[in-house]
XYZ file of N, CA and C in Angstrom:
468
model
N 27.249 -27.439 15.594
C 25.995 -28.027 15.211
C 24.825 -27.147 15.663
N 24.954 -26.559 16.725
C 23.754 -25.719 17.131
C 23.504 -24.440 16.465
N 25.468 -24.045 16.246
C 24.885 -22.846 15.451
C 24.290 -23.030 13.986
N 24.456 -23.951 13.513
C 23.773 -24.548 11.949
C 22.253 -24.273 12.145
N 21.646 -25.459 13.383
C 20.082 -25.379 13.462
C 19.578 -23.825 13.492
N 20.366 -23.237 14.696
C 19.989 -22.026 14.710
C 19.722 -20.915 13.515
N 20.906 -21.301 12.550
C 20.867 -20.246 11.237
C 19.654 -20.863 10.596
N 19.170 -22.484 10.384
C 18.310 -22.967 9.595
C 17.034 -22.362 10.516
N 16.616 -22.483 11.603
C 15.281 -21.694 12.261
C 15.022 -20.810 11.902
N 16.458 -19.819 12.207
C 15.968 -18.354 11.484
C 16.048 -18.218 10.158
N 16.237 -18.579 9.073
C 15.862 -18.486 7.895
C 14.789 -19.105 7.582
N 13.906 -20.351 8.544
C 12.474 -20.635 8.579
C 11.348 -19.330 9.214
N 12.187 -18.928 10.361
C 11.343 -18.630 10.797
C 11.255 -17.202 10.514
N 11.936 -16.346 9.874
C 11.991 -15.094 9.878
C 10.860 -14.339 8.830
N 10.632 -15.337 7.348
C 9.457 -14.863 6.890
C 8.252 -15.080 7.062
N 7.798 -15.902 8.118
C 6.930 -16.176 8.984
C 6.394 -14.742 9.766
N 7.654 -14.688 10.390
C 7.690 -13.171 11.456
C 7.173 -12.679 10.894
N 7.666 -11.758 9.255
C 7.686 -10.401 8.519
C 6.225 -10.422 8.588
N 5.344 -11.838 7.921
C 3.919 -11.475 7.630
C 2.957 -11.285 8.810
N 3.596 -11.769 10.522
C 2.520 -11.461 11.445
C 1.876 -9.908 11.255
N 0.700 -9.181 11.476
C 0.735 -7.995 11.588
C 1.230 -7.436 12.772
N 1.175 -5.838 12.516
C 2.323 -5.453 13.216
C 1.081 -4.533 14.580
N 1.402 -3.457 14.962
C 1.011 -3.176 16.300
C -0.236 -2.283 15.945
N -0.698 -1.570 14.581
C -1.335 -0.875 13.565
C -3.025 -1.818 14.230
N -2.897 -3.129 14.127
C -3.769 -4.531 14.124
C -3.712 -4.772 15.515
N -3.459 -3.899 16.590
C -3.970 -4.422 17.722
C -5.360 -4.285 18.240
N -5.665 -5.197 18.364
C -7.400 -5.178 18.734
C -8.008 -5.059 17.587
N -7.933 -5.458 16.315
C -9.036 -5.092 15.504
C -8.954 -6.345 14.774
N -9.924 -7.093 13.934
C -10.228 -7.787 13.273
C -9.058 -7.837 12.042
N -8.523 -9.242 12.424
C -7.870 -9.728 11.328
C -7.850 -10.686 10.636
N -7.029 -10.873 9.214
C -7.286 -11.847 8.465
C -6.242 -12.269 7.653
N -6.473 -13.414 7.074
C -5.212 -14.131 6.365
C -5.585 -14.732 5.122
N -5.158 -14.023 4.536
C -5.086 -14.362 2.441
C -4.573 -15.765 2.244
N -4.720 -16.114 0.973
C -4.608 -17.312 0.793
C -3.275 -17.535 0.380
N -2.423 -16.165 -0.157
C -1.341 -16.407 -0.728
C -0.307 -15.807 0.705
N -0.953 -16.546 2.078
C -0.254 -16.135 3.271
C -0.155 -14.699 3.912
N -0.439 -13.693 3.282
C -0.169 -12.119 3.574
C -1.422 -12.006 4.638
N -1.084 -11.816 5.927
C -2.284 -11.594 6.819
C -2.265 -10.136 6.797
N -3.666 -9.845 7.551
C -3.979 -7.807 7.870
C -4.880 -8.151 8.314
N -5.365 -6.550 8.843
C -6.590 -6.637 10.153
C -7.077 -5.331 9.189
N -8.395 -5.019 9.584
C -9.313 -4.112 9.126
C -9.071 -2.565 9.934
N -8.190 -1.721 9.430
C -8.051 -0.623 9.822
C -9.158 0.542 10.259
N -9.944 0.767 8.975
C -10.988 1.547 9.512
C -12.339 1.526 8.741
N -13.082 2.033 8.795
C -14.514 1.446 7.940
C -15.515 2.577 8.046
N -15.335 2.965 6.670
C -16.710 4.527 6.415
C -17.230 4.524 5.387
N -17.946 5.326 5.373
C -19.208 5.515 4.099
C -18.476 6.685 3.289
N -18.516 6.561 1.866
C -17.742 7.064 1.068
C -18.804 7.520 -0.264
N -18.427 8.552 -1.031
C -19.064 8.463 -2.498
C -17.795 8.699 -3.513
N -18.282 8.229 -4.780
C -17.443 7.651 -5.892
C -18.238 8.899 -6.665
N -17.314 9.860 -7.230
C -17.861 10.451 -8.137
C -17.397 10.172 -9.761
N -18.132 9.841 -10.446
C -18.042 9.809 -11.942
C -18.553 10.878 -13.229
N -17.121 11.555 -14.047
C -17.761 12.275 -15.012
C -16.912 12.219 -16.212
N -17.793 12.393 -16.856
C -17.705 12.073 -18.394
C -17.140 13.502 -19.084
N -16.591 13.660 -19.441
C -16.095 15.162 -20.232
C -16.234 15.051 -21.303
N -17.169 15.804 -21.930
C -17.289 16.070 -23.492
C -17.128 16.773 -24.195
N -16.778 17.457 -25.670
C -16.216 18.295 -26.287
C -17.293 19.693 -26.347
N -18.313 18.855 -26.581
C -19.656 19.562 -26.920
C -20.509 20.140 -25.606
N -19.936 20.007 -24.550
C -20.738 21.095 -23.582
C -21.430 19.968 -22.403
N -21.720 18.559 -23.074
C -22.602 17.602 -22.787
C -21.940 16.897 -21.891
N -21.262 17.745 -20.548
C -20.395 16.599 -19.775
C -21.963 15.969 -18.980
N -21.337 15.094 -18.070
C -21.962 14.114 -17.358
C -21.029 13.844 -16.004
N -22.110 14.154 -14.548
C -21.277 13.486 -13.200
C -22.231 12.772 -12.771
N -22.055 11.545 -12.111
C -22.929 10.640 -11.348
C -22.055 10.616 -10.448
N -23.118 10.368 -9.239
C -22.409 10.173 -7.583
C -23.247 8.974 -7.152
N -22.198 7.809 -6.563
C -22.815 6.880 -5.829
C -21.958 7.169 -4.257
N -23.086 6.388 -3.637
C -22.578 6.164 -2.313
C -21.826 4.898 -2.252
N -20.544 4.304 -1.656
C -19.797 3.221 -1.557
C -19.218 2.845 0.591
N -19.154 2.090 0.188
C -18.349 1.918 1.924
C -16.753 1.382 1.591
N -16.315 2.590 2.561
C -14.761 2.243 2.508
C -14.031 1.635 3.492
N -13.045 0.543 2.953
C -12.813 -0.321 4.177
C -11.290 -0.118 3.924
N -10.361 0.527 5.206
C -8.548 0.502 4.852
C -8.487 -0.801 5.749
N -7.285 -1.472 4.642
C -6.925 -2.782 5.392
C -5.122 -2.589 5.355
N -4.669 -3.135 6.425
C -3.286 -3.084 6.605
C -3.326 -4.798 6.384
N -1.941 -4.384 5.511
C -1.727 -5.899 5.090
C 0.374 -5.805 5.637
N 0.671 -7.179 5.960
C 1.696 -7.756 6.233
C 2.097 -8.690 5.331
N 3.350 -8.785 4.949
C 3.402 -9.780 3.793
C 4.369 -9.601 2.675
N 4.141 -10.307 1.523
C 5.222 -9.747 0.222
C 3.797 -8.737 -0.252
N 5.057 -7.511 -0.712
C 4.424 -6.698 -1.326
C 4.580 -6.602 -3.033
N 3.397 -6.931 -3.463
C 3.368 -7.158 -5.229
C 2.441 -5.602 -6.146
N 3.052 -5.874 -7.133
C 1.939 -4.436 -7.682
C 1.723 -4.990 -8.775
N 2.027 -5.769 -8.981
C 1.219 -6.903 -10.384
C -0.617 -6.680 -10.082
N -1.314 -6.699 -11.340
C -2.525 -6.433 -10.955
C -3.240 -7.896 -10.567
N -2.548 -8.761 -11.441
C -3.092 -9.814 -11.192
C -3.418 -10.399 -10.058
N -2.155 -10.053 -9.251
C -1.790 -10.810 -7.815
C -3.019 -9.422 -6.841
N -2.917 -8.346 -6.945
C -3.703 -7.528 -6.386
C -5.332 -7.152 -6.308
N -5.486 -7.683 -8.189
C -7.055 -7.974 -7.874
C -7.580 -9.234 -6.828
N -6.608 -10.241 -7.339
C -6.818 -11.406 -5.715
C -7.047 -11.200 -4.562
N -5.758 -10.435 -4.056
C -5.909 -9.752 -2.994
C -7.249 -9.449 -2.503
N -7.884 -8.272 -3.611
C -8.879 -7.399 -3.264
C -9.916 -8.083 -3.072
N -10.101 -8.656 -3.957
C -11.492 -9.624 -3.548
C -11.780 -10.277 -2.671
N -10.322 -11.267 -2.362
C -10.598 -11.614 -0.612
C -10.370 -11.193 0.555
N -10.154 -9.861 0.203
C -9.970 -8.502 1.218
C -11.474 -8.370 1.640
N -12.080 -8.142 0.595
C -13.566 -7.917 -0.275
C -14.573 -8.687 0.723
N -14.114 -10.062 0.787
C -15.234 -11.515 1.254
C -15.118 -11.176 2.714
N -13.714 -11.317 2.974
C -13.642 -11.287 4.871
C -14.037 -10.302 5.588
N -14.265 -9.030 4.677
C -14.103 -7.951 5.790
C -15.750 -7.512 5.295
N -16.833 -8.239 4.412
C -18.127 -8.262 4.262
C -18.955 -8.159 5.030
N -19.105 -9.274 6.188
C -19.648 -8.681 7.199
C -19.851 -7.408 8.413
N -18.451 -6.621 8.329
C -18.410 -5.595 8.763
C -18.949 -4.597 8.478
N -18.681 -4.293 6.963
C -19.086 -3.893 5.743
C -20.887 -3.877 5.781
N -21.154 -4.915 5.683
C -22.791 -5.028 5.847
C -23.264 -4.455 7.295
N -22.788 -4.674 8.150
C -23.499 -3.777 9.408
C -23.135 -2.464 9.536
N -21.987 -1.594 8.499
C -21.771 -0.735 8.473
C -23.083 0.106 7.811
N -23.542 -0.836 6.988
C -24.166 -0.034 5.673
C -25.887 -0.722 6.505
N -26.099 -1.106 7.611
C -27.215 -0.669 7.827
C -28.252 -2.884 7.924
N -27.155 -3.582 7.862
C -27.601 -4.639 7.610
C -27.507 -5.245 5.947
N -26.950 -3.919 5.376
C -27.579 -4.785 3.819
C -26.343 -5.027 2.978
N -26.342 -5.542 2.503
C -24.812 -5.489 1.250
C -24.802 -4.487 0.363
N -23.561 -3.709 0.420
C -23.382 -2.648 -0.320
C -23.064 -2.392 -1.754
N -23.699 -1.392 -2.600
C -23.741 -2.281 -3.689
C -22.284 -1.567 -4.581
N -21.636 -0.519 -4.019
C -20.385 -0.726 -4.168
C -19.587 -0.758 -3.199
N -18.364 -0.407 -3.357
C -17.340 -0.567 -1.979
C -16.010 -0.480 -2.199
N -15.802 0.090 -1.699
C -13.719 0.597 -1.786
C -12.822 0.285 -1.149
N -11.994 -0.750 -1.510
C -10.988 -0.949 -0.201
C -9.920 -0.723 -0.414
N -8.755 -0.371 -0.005
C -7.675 0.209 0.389
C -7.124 -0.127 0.965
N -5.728 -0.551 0.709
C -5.204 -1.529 1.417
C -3.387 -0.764 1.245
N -3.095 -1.003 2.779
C -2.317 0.269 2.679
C -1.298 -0.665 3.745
N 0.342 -0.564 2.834
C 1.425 -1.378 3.662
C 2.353 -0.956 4.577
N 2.081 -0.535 5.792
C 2.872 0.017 7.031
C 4.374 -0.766 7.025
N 4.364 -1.782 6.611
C 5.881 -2.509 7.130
C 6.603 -2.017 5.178
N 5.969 -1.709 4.630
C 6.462 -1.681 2.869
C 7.149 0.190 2.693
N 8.377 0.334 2.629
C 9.196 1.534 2.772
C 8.665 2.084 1.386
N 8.688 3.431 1.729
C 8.132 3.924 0.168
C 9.543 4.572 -0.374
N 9.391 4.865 -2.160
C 10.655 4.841 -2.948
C 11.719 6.100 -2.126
N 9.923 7.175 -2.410
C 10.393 8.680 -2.493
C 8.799 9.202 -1.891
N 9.191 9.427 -0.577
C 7.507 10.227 -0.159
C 6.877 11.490 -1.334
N 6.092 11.440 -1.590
C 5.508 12.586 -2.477
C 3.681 13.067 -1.976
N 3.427 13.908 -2.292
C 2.203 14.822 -2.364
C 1.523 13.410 -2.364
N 1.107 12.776 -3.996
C 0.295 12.001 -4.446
C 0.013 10.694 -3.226
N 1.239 9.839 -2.707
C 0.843 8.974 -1.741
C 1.122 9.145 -0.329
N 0.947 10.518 0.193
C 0.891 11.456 1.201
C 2.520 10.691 1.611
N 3.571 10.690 2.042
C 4.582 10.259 2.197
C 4.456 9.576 3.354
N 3.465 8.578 3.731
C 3.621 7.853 4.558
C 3.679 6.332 4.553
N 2.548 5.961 3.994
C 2.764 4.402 3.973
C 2.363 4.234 2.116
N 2.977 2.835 1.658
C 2.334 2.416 0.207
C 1.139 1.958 0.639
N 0.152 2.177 -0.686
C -1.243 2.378 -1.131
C -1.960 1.629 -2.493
N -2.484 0.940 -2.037
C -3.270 0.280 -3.108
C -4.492 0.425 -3.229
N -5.727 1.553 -3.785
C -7.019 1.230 -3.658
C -8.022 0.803 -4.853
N -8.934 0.576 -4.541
C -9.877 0.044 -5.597
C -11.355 -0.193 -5.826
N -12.199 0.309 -6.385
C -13.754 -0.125 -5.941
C -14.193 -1.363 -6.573
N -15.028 -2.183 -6.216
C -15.439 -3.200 -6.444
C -16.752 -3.608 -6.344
N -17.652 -4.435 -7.172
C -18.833 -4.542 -7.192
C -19.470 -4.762 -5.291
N -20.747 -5.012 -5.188
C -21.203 -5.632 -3.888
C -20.891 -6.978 -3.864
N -20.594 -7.367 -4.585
C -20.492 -9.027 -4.813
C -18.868 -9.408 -4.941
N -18.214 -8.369 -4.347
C -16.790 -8.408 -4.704
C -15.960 -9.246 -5.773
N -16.762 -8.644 -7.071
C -15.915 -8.724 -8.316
C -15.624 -7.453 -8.962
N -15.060 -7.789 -9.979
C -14.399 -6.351 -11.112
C -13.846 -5.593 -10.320
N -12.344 -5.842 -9.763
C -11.739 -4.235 -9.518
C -11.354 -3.468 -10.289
N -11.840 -1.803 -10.081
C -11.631 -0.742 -10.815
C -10.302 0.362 -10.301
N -9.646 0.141 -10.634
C -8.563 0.828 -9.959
C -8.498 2.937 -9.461
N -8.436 2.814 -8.888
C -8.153 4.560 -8.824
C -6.977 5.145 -9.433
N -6.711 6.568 -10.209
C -5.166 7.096 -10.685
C -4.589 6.292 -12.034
N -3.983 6.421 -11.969
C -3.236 5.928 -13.252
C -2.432 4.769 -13.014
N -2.940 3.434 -13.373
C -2.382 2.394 -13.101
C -2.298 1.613 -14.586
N -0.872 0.458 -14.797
C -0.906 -0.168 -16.203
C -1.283 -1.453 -15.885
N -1.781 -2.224 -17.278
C -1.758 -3.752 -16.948
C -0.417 -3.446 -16.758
């Protein structure tokens, strides 16, 4: 009988465990999604987004904004559905705002990049592109943390 409870605890309690964060989140500001996946705010800098237009006719176009970049380590199920990831981002987006705003001087930033990067999530095949260390999700997003824009080549 005990060993029964015991197997039923640990099959309660073990995906519980997986999502605590891990040692990455010591001492730093953390947080917990709604769809359970907690993370803490890794690191936080001022970034620019460059944009250009390539044209046939000679007439390219680059714009540069300034953005603030926030890496968040997340714990949890790992999804690459966009659906489930723009969620993510946005309330990646809300919690880690205030940081974000005293980063940028008191004010809300009017873009912003976050990155959200899975230390406990094994990658397929390390390569060049996602430096072979941890999986990587990033994205810029309005100041008002809507519309994520994805970075690289991503599908619906």
């Amino acid at each position: 009988m005990r060993y029964l409870f015991t197997c039923i605890f640990m099959m309660l309690a073990l995906p519980a465990a997986a999502a605590q964060p891990g040692k990455e989140c010591r001492g730093k500001q953390t947080f917990e999604l709604s769809d359970g996946t907690t993370g803490c705010l890794l690191h936080l800098d001022t970034t620019n987004i460059t944009r250009t237009l390539s044209r046939d006719d000679g007439q390219s176009k680059s714009q540069k904004r300034q953005a603030v970049l926030s890496v968040v380590g997340l714990y949890g199920k790992f999804d690459t559905r966009m659906r489930v990831t723009s969620k993510r981002m946005k309330e990646i987006c809300t919690a880690v705002m205030p940081a974000m705003q005293q980063k940028n001087g008191g004010r809300t930033p009017n873009r912003v990049v976050v990155q959200m990067v899975w230390p406990g999530v094994a990658l397929p095949k390390p390569t060049r592109a996602n430096g072979g260390q941890h999986l990587n999700q990033a994205a810029e997003l309005s100041g008002s943390c809507r519309s994520p824009q994805y970075f690289g080549n991503r599908t619906r």
